[in-house]
Coordinates of C-alpha atoms in Angstrom, one line a residue:
M1 CA 173.1 89.2 11.9
D2 CA 175.7 86.5 12.2
L3 CA 175.5 83.1 11.6
S4 CA 176.2 82.4 15.3
D5 CA 173.7 84.8 16.6
A6 CA 171.2 82.7 14.3
H7 CA 171.8 79.3 15.5
L8 CA 172.4 79.9 19.3
T9 CA 168.6 82.0 18.8
M10 CA 166.9 78.8 16.9
V11 CA 168.9 76.2 19.5
S12 CA 167.4 78.7 22.7
I13 CA 164.2 78.9 21.5
D14 CA 163.6 75.3 20.1
H15 CA 165.5 73.7 23.1
V16 CA 162.7 75.7 25.4
A17 CA 160.0 75.0 23.2
H18 CA 160.7 71.2 23.2
K19 CA 161.7 70.5 26.7
V20 CA 159.4 72.6 28.9
L21 CA 156.0 73.6 26.8
T22 CA 155.3 71.7 23.2
Y23 CA 153.0 73.8 22.8
I24 CA 154.2 76.9 21.8
P25 CA 154.7 77.3 18.6
Y26 CA 158.6 77.3 16.6
V27 CA 157.2 81.0 14.9
L28 CA 158.9 82.2 18.1
V29 CA 162.5 81.0 16.7
L30 CA 161.3 82.9 13.4
I31 CA 160.0 85.8 15.2
D32 CA 163.7 85.8 16.9
L33 CA 165.6 85.9 13.6
R34 CA 163.3 88.7 12.4
Y35 CA 163.8 91.0 14.9
E36 CA 167.1 90.3 15.8
G37 CA 168.1 93.4 14.4
V38 CA 165.4 96.0 15.1
K39 CA 166.7 98.6 17.0
C40 CA 164.4 99.4 19.8
G41 CA 165.9 102.1 21.4
R42 CA 167.8 100.4 24.4
D43 CA 170.6 101.7 26.1
G44 CA 173.5 99.8 27.1
S45 CA 172.1 98.7 30.5
V46 CA 169.0 97.0 28.7
D47 CA 170.8 95.7 25.7
N48 CA 172.9 93.5 28.7
H49 CA 169.6 92.5 30.0
M50 CA 168.5 91.5 26.7
E51 CA 171.8 89.5 25.9
M52 CA 172.0 87.6 29.2
G53 CA 168.2 86.6 28.9
K54 CA 168.6 84.9 25.9
K55 CA 171.7 83.2 26.9
L56 CA 169.9 82.0 30.4
L57 CA 166.9 81.1 28.1
A58 CA 168.7 79.0 25.7
A59 CA 170.6 77.6 29.1
G60 CA 167.0 76.5 30.1
Q61 CA 167.4 78.7 33.4
L62 CA 164.0 80.6 32.6
A63 CA 164.2 82.1 36.0
D64 CA 166.8 83.6 35.9
A65 CA 166.0 84.7 32.5
L66 CA 163.0 85.9 33.5
S67 CA 164.9 88.0 35.9
H68 CA 167.0 89.9 33.1
F69 CA 164.2 90.6 31.0
H70 CA 161.9 92.0 33.8
A71 CA 164.9 94.6 34.1
A72 CA 165.0 95.2 30.7
V73 CA 161.0 96.1 30.7
D74 CA 161.7 98.3 33.7
G75 CA 164.7 100.2 32.1
D76 CA 162.7 100.6 28.7
S77 CA 159.5 100.5 28.6
K78 CA 158.8 101.2 25.2
N79 CA 160.7 98.2 24.3
Y80 CA 158.4 96.1 23.3
M81 CA 160.9 93.2 21.9
A82 CA 161.9 93.1 26.0
Y83 CA 158.4 92.7 26.8
Y84 CA 158.0 90.0 23.9
R85 CA 160.5 88.2 24.8
R86 CA 159.4 87.9 28.7
A87 CA 155.9 86.7 27.2
T88 CA 157.7 83.8 25.6
V89 CA 159.2 83.1 28.9
F90 CA 156.1 83.2 31.0
L91 CA 154.9 80.7 28.1
A92 CA 157.6 78.6 28.9
M93 CA 156.7 78.4 32.6
G94 CA 153.0 77.8 31.6
K95 CA 152.2 81.2 33.0
S96 CA 149.9 82.4 30.1
K97 CA 148.3 84.8 32.8
S98 CA 151.4 86.6 32.7
A99 CA 152.3 86.7 29.5
L100 CA 149.0 88.0 27.7
P101 CA 149.5 91.5 29.2
D102 CA 152.5 91.2 27.7
L103 CA 151.8 90.7 24.4
S104 CA 149.0 93.2 24.2
R105 CA 152.0 95.8 25.6
V106 CA 153.8 94.9 22.2
I107 CA 150.9 95.1 20.4
E108 CA 149.8 98.7 21.6
L109 CA 153.7 99.3 20.9
K110 CA 153.9 97.7 17.6
P111 CA 150.5 97.0 16.0
D112 CA 151.9 95.1 12.9
F113 CA 153.8 92.8 15.1
K114 CA 151.6 89.9 13.5
S115 CA 153.1 87.1 15.5
A116 CA 152.7 88.6 18.7
R117 CA 149.2 89.5 17.8
L118 CA 148.5 85.7 16.5
Q119 CA 149.8 84.5 20.0
R120 CA 147.4 87.0 21.9
G121 CA 145.0 85.6 19.4
N122 CA 145.6 81.5 20.7
L123 CA 145.7 82.5 24.3
L124 CA 142.5 84.3 23.9
L125 CA 140.8 81.3 22.4
K126 CA 142.2 78.8 24.9
Q127 CA 140.7 81.0 27.6
G128 CA 137.4 81.4 25.8
G129 CA 137.7 85.2 24.9
L130 CA 136.3 84.4 21.7
D131 CA 135.3 87.4 20.7
E132 CA 138.4 89.5 21.2
A133 CA 140.4 85.9 20.0
E134 CA 138.6 86.4 16.3
R135 CA 139.3 90.4 16.4
D136 CA 142.7 88.9 16.4
F137 CA 143.0 86.6 13.6
K138 CA 141.0 88.7 11.4
T139 CA 143.5 91.8 11.9
V140 CA 146.3 89.6 10.5
L141 CA 144.2 88.8 7.9
N142 CA 144.0 91.7 7.2
S143 CA 147.6 93.0 7.7
S144 CA 149.2 91.3 4.3
P145 CA 150.4 88.4 6.7
S146 CA 152.9 85.8 5.1
D147 CA 151.3 82.9 3.8
R148 CA 152.7 81.0 7.1
E149 CA 150.7 83.5 9.2
E150 CA 147.8 83.3 6.7
G151 CA 147.3 80.0 7.5
E152 CA 147.3 79.9 11.2
A153 CA 145.2 82.9 11.0
K154 CA 142.5 81.5 9.0
S155 CA 142.7 78.1 10.8
Q156 CA 142.6 79.7 14.5
L157 CA 139.5 81.9 13.0
T158 CA 137.8 78.7 11.7
K159 CA 138.1 77.2 15.0
S160 CA 136.8 80.3 16.7
D161 CA 133.6 80.7 15.0
E162 CA 132.9 76.6 15.7
M163 CA 133.3 77.5 19.2
Q164 CA 130.8 80.2 19.3
R165 CA 128.5 78.2 17.7
L166 CA 128.8 75.7 20.2
V167 CA 128.5 78.1 23.1
A168 CA 125.1 79.1 22.1
Q169 CA 124.6 75.7 21.3
A170 CA 125.2 74.3 24.9
R171 CA 123.3 77.7 26.7
R172 CA 119.9 77.2 25.2
S173 CA 121.1 73.1 25.9
Y174 CA 121.4 74.4 29.4
S175 CA 118.7 77.0 29.6
S176 CA 116.1 73.9 28.7
Q177 CA 117.6 71.6 31.4
D178 CA 118.9 69.4 28.9
Y179 CA 122.3 68.8 30.7
V180 CA 123.7 65.9 29.3
T181 CA 123.4 67.4 25.8
A182 CA 124.9 70.4 26.9
A183 CA 127.9 68.7 29.0
A184 CA 128.9 66.6 25.5
Q185 CA 128.4 70.5 23.9
L186 CA 130.6 71.9 26.8
D187 CA 133.2 68.7 26.5
T188 CA 133.9 70.0 23.0
I189 CA 134.1 73.5 23.8
I190 CA 136.8 72.7 26.8
E191 CA 138.7 70.7 24.4
T192 CA 139.6 74.1 22.4
C193 CA 139.3 76.9 25.2
V194 CA 141.0 74.5 28.0
W195 CA 141.3 77.8 30.4
D196 CA 138.0 79.1 29.6
V197 CA 136.4 79.8 33.6
T198 CA 132.7 80.0 32.0
S199 CA 132.7 76.8 30.3
R200 CA 133.9 74.6 33.3
E201 CA 131.7 76.2 35.7
M202 CA 128.7 75.6 33.5
R203 CA 129.6 72.2 32.8
A204 CA 129.9 71.8 36.9
E205 CA 126.4 72.8 37.1
C206 CA 125.5 70.4 34.4
F207 CA 127.6 67.7 36.4
I208 CA 125.8 68.6 40.1
E209 CA 122.5 68.0 38.0
M210 CA 123.3 64.8 36.6
G211 CA 124.3 63.4 40.1
E212 CA 128.1 63.3 38.9
M213 CA 129.8 65.1 41.6
G214 CA 132.7 63.6 41.0
K215 CA 133.2 65.3 37.8
A216 CA 131.5 68.5 39.0
V217 CA 134.5 68.9 41.9
S218 CA 136.9 68.1 38.9
D219 CA 135.7 71.7 37.2
L220 CA 135.0 73.9 40.2
K221 CA 138.4 72.5 41.0
A222 CA 139.9 73.6 38.1
A223 CA 137.6 76.9 38.0
S224 CA 139.0 78.1 41.2
K225 CA 142.8 78.0 39.5
L226 CA 141.8 79.6 36.3
K227 CA 140.4 82.6 37.9
S228 CA 142.4 83.8 40.9
D229 CA 139.2 85.4 43.2
N230 CA 136.7 82.4 42.4
T231 CA 134.9 83.1 45.3
Q232 CA 131.5 81.0 44.4
A233 CA 134.1 78.2 43.1
F234 CA 135.0 77.4 46.5
Y235 CA 131.5 78.0 47.9
K236 CA 130.3 75.1 45.6
L237 CA 132.7 72.9 46.1
S238 CA 132.1 73.1 50.1
I239 CA 128.1 72.9 49.4
I240 CA 129.3 69.8 47.3
Y241 CA 131.5 67.9 49.8
Y242 CA 129.0 69.0 52.4
N243 CA 126.5 66.8 50.3
L244 CA 128.5 63.9 50.1
G245 CA 129.4 63.5 54.0
D246 CA 133.0 65.0 53.7
H247 CA 132.9 67.4 56.4
E248 CA 136.5 68.1 56.6
M249 CA 137.0 68.7 52.8
S250 CA 134.1 71.0 53.2
L251 CA 135.5 73.0 55.9
N252 CA 138.9 73.3 53.8
E253 CA 137.1 74.5 51.0
V254 CA 134.9 77.1 52.7
R255 CA 138.0 78.5 54.2
E256 CA 139.6 79.1 50.6
C257 CA 136.2 81.5 50.0
L258 CA 136.9 83.3 53.4
K259 CA 140.6 83.6 52.7
L260 CA 139.7 85.5 49.3
D261 CA 136.6 87.5 51.1
P262 CA 136.1 87.4 54.6
D263 CA 132.6 89.0 54.1
H264 CA 131.6 86.6 51.6
K265 CA 128.0 86.2 53.4
Q266 CA 127.0 82.7 52.2
C267 CA 130.9 81.4 53.1
Y268 CA 130.9 82.6 56.5
S269 CA 127.2 81.3 57.1
H270 CA 128.0 77.8 56.0
Y271 CA 131.3 77.7 57.9
K272 CA 129.7 78.4 60.9
Q273 CA 127.3 75.3 60.2
V274 CA 130.4 73.1 59.2
K275 CA 132.6 74.0 62.0
K276 CA 130.0 73.0 64.1
L277 CA 129.7 70.0 63.0
N278 CA 133.0 69.1 62.2
K279 CA 133.9 69.8 66.0
Q280 CA 131.0 67.7 66.7
I281 CA 132.0 64.8 64.6
R282 CA 135.6 65.2 66.1
S283 CA 134.4 65.1 69.7
A284 CA 132.7 61.5 68.7
E285 CA 136.0 60.1 67.5
E286 CA 137.7 60.7 70.1
L287 CA 135.4 59.3 72.5
I288 CA 136.1 56.0 70.1
Q289 CA 138.9 56.3 70.5
E290 CA 138.8 56.5 74.6
Q291 CA 136.4 53.5 74.2
R292 CA 133.4 55.6 75.8
Y293 CA 131.3 54.2 73.2
E294 CA 127.6 55.6 74.8
E295 CA 128.8 59.1 74.9
A296 CA 130.4 58.9 71.1
V297 CA 126.7 57.3 70.7
S298 CA 125.4 60.2 71.6
K299 CA 127.1 62.5 70.2
Y300 CA 126.7 61.3 67.2
E301 CA 122.9 61.5 67.8
A302 CA 123.4 65.4 68.3
V303 CA 125.4 65.5 65.2
M304 CA 121.8 64.0 62.9
K305 CA 120.3 67.0 64.8
T306 CA 122.9 69.3 63.6
E307 CA 122.3 68.6 60.6
P308 CA 118.9 66.5 59.8
N309 CA 119.0 67.4 56.0
V310 CA 122.0 65.7 54.7
H311 CA 121.7 62.0 53.5
H312 CA 125.4 61.4 53.8
L313 CA 126.2 63.2 56.3
S314 CA 123.3 60.9 58.6
L315 CA 124.6 58.1 57.4
L316 CA 127.5 58.6 58.4
A317 CA 126.7 59.8 62.1
K318 CA 124.8 56.0 61.9
E319 CA 127.4 54.2 60.4
R320 CA 129.8 55.2 63.8
M321 CA 127.2 55.0 65.8
C322 CA 126.7 50.9 64.9
H323 CA 130.7 51.1 65.1
A324 CA 130.5 52.4 68.4
L325 CA 127.3 50.1 69.7
A326 CA 129.4 46.7 68.5
Q327 CA 132.5 47.5 70.6
G328 CA 129.8 48.7 73.5
Q329 CA 129.3 45.4 73.4
Q330 CA 124.9 47.0 72.6
A331 CA 124.5 43.9 70.4
S332 CA 120.5 44.5 69.6
R333 CA 120.7 48.4 68.8
A334 CA 123.6 48.0 67.3
V335 CA 122.4 45.2 65.0
S336 CA 119.1 47.7 64.4
V337 CA 121.5 50.9 63.5
C338 CA 123.9 48.9 61.0
S339 CA 120.8 47.6 59.3
E340 CA 119.5 50.9 58.5
V341 CA 122.8 52.0 57.1
L342 CA 123.2 48.8 54.8
K343 CA 119.7 49.3 53.6
S344 CA 121.3 52.7 51.8
D345 CA 125.0 51.2 51.7
P346 CA 124.9 47.5 51.1
E347 CA 128.1 47.2 50.2
N348 CA 129.7 49.1 53.5
V349 CA 132.8 46.6 54.3
N350 CA 132.7 48.5 57.8
V351 CA 129.2 48.0 58.4
L352 CA 128.6 44.8 57.5
K353 CA 132.0 43.9 60.0
D354 CA 130.4 45.9 62.6
R355 CA 127.2 44.2 62.3
A356 CA 128.8 40.7 62.1
E357 CA 130.7 41.1 65.3
A358 CA 127.1 42.3 66.6
Y359 CA 125.9 38.9 65.9
I360 CA 128.3 36.9 67.4
Q361 CA 127.2 38.9 70.5
E362 CA 123.6 37.9 70.1
E363 CA 124.4 34.3 69.4
Q364 CA 123.7 34.7 65.7
Y365 CA 126.6 33.2 63.9
E366 CA 124.7 32.6 60.7
E367 CA 123.9 36.1 60.1
A368 CA 127.3 36.6 61.1
I369 CA 129.2 34.1 58.8
Q370 CA 126.7 35.6 56.1
D371 CA 127.8 39.3 56.6
Y372 CA 131.2 38.4 56.9
E373 CA 131.1 36.8 53.7
T374 CA 129.3 39.6 51.9
A375 CA 132.0 42.1 52.8
S376 CA 135.0 39.4 51.8
K377 CA 133.9 39.7 47.9
H378 CA 134.4 43.2 48.6
S379 CA 137.9 43.5 50.5
E380 CA 139.2 40.2 50.0
N381 CA 142.6 41.0 52.0
D382 CA 141.0 42.3 54.5
R383 CA 142.5 40.2 57.9
Q384 CA 140.1 41.3 60.6
I385 CA 137.2 39.6 57.8
K386 CA 139.3 36.4 57.3
E387 CA 139.5 36.4 61.4
G388 CA 135.9 37.0 62.2
L389 CA 134.6 34.6 59.5
E390 CA 137.0 31.7 61.5
K391 CA 135.6 32.5 64.4
A392 CA 131.8 32.6 63.1
Q393 CA 132.2 29.4 62.1
R394 CA 134.0 27.8 65.3
L395 CA 131.5 29.4 67.3
L396 CA 127.9 28.0 64.6
K397 CA 129.7 24.4 65.1
Q398 CA 130.6 24.9 69.0
S399 CA 126.8 26.0 69.4
H400 CA 125.7 22.6 68.3
K401 CA 127.4 21.4 71.7
R402 CA 128.1 22.7 74.7
D403 CA 127.5 25.9 75.1
Y404 CA 129.3 26.8 78.8
Y405 CA 127.2 30.3 78.3
K406 CA 123.9 28.9 77.9
I407 CA 124.5 26.4 80.7
L408 CA 125.0 29.6 83.3
G409 CA 122.1 31.3 81.8
V410 CA 124.4 34.7 81.5
K411 CA 125.4 36.5 78.0
R412 CA 128.9 36.1 76.3
N413 CA 129.9 39.7 77.5
A414 CA 128.8 38.9 81.3
Q415 CA 131.6 39.8 84.0
K416 CA 133.4 37.5 86.1
K417 CA 131.0 38.4 89.2
E418 CA 127.8 37.5 87.1
I419 CA 128.8 34.2 86.1
T420 CA 129.7 33.2 89.7
K421 CA 126.7 34.4 91.3
A422 CA 124.7 32.5 88.0
Y423 CA 126.8 29.1 89.0
R424 CA 126.4 28.9 92.6
K425 CA 122.5 29.3 92.1
L426 CA 122.7 26.3 89.8
A427 CA 124.5 24.5 92.3
Q428 CA 122.6 24.5 94.8
Q429 CA 119.5 23.7 92.9
W430 CA 121.2 20.8 91.1
H431 CA 123.1 19.4 93.7
P432 CA 122.9 15.8 93.5
D433 CA 122.1 15.3 97.1
N434 CA 119.2 17.1 96.5
F435 CA 117.8 14.1 94.5
Q436 CA 117.0 10.8 96.2
K437 CA 115.8 8.9 93.1
P438 CA 118.4 6.7 90.9
E439 CA 117.5 8.7 87.8
E440 CA 117.1 12.0 89.1
K441 CA 120.2 11.6 90.8
K442 CA 122.3 10.8 88.1
K443 CA 120.8 13.1 85.5
A444 CA 121.8 16.2 88.9
E445 CA 125.3 14.7 88.6
K446 CA 126.0 15.5 84.7
K447 CA 124.1 18.9 85.2
F448 CA 125.9 19.6 88.1
I449 CA 129.3 18.5 86.1
D450 CA 128.2 21.0 83.3
I451 CA 128.1 23.8 85.5
A452 CA 130.9 22.9 87.4
Q453 CA 133.0 22.9 84.4
A454 CA 131.2 25.9 82.7
K455 CA 132.4 28.1 85.7
E456 CA 135.7 26.9 85.4
V457 CA 136.0 28.0 82.0
L458 CA 134.4 31.4 82.2
T459 CA 136.1 32.4 85.2
D460 CA 139.4 31.7 84.0
P461 CA 140.3 34.3 81.2
E462 CA 142.7 32.0 79.2
M463 CA 140.6 29.2 79.1
R464 CA 137.2 31.6 78.5
T465 CA 139.3 33.4 75.6
K466 CA 140.0 29.7 74.2
F467 CA 136.2 29.2 74.1
D468 CA 134.9 32.7 72.8
H469 CA 137.4 31.5 69.5
G470 CA 135.1 28.4 69.3
E471 CA 137.9 26.2 71.3
D472 CA 136.2 24.0 73.7
P473 CA 138.8 24.1 76.5
M474 CA 137.2 20.7 78.3
D475 CA 136.8 18.6 74.9
P476 CA 139.5 16.3 74.3
E477 CA 139.0 16.9 70.8
S478 CA 139.0 20.0 70.3
Q479 CA 142.5 20.5 72.0
Q480 CA 144.3 18.4 69.2
G481 CA 146.7 16.7 71.7
R482 CA 147.2 19.8 74.0
P483 CA 146.9 19.1 78.0
H484 CA 143.2 20.3 79.3
H485 CA 141.3 20.3 82.6
Q486 CA 140.3 16.6 83.4
H487 CA 139.3 16.7 87.4
F488 CA 135.6 16.8 86.5
H489 CA 135.9 13.7 85.5
Q490 CA 137.8 11.7 88.3
G491 CA 135.3 12.2 91.0
Y492 CA 133.7 15.2 92.9
Q493 CA 134.8 13.9 96.5
G494 CA 136.0 16.7 98.9
F495 CA 134.9 19.3 95.8
N496 CA 132.3 21.8 97.1
P497 CA 131.7 25.0 94.9
F498 CA 130.3 26.9 97.6
G499 CA 133.0 27.1 99.3
S500 CA 132.0 25.7 102.9
G501 CA 133.6 22.5 103.6
P502 CA 133.8 18.9 101.2
F503 CA 131.0 17.3 100.3
N504 CA 129.9 14.1 101.5
F505 CA 129.1 12.3 98.4
K506 CA 131.3 10.8 95.4
F507 CA 130.1 10.0 92.2
N508 CA 131.9 9.4 88.0
H509 CA 131.1 10.7 85.1
N510 CA 132.0 8.9 82.0

């Protein structure tokens, strides 16, 4: 082999190893140099594909290089260097599953190819195939290896022996239900056997028993990718998400299981349950969007009947019921349902906001302020919390002054018709002409003015909005210099709250 070929080969392998996957040993360079001149029975076409594959590999064009090595293998099924180079590209592309059968074919064609055997041993070790890896390393040691090959084989054999010891310990810990110890032992195993599906699945089971569902999900997701037909991993993922109240992720994972095996009994049974639940929840959310709050509450009650045994799903249903009730002005029920959720999840910002809104509707302003302040600790930049807190504080301050709703004896969510009806009744009751004694008449005049002002504020949308936000449209101080209604202070000659003609009296309110 001439110097230019040697140089090209070193650059190609070193470039890929450095740029693509640093874990590919530099031994590939030496192997290429060592076997470059070996005659493998190639015809001209195979020779051309091998040469083009080398050049493309040197340029970092892995997919194109792979195509040429595919062609070389197809052209000569006994060309062990074609398989070896293709395995090299697979490894550079991170496709160890594809590299492994090629390395096995190399060893079958040329049993004394020690570097291929070392490569296969390393892959098997990472996959958790400890017995097979050990056989490869021992074979290398018994085949007159070079110093480098001997050193690597001994090191990896020691590591494999250590992993086998740890696997046995982890299984004993798991069997004795010492899940914390088992998980720690499996941590060490997985650091070396990074593609070991069995160890990841066992560690996921430990995490489930320890209540660390996020870590269990991470291991099961890895296991579902490492093993192409891992229906059980998808089933377990779906169950975990379901128990966590994430019905959409649960549905996604169980569908992946059924893609692999449409007849999988566990997955199909679970799929029907999750699909029904998911449909109910979607329907309830649509009703909330349409402001059909009472129907949404009923739908979420149906959700809890569909799945009464999963705490997180019940909590989700109650959280959304709390929101729908608060939005639907059913304050008393909202406070009750929201409080149930907060017993289990005291830092739930959305529920704290909804209960605060319900408290405002119930005129329990101090409780509303407390909920908004708690919520703000967990969501500092939430504009809704800031505005709600300011509103509750204004309303608390206002509650110590005139409350037009209380004056008319109506709820804060009363319609205009209710307000007018209450006003007519009270105006008739407190009409000053109904009282003869000066003291009683003076008291009635003040009461009558309050009633009339309450009616004007609460039947005027703009004034009512101001009042609902803690500002008294009839209070000069509250108006801060803005124009406000004053004609009630001027006198009531000619004013008839019943619309049946002018009154025959005049009084002034100072």
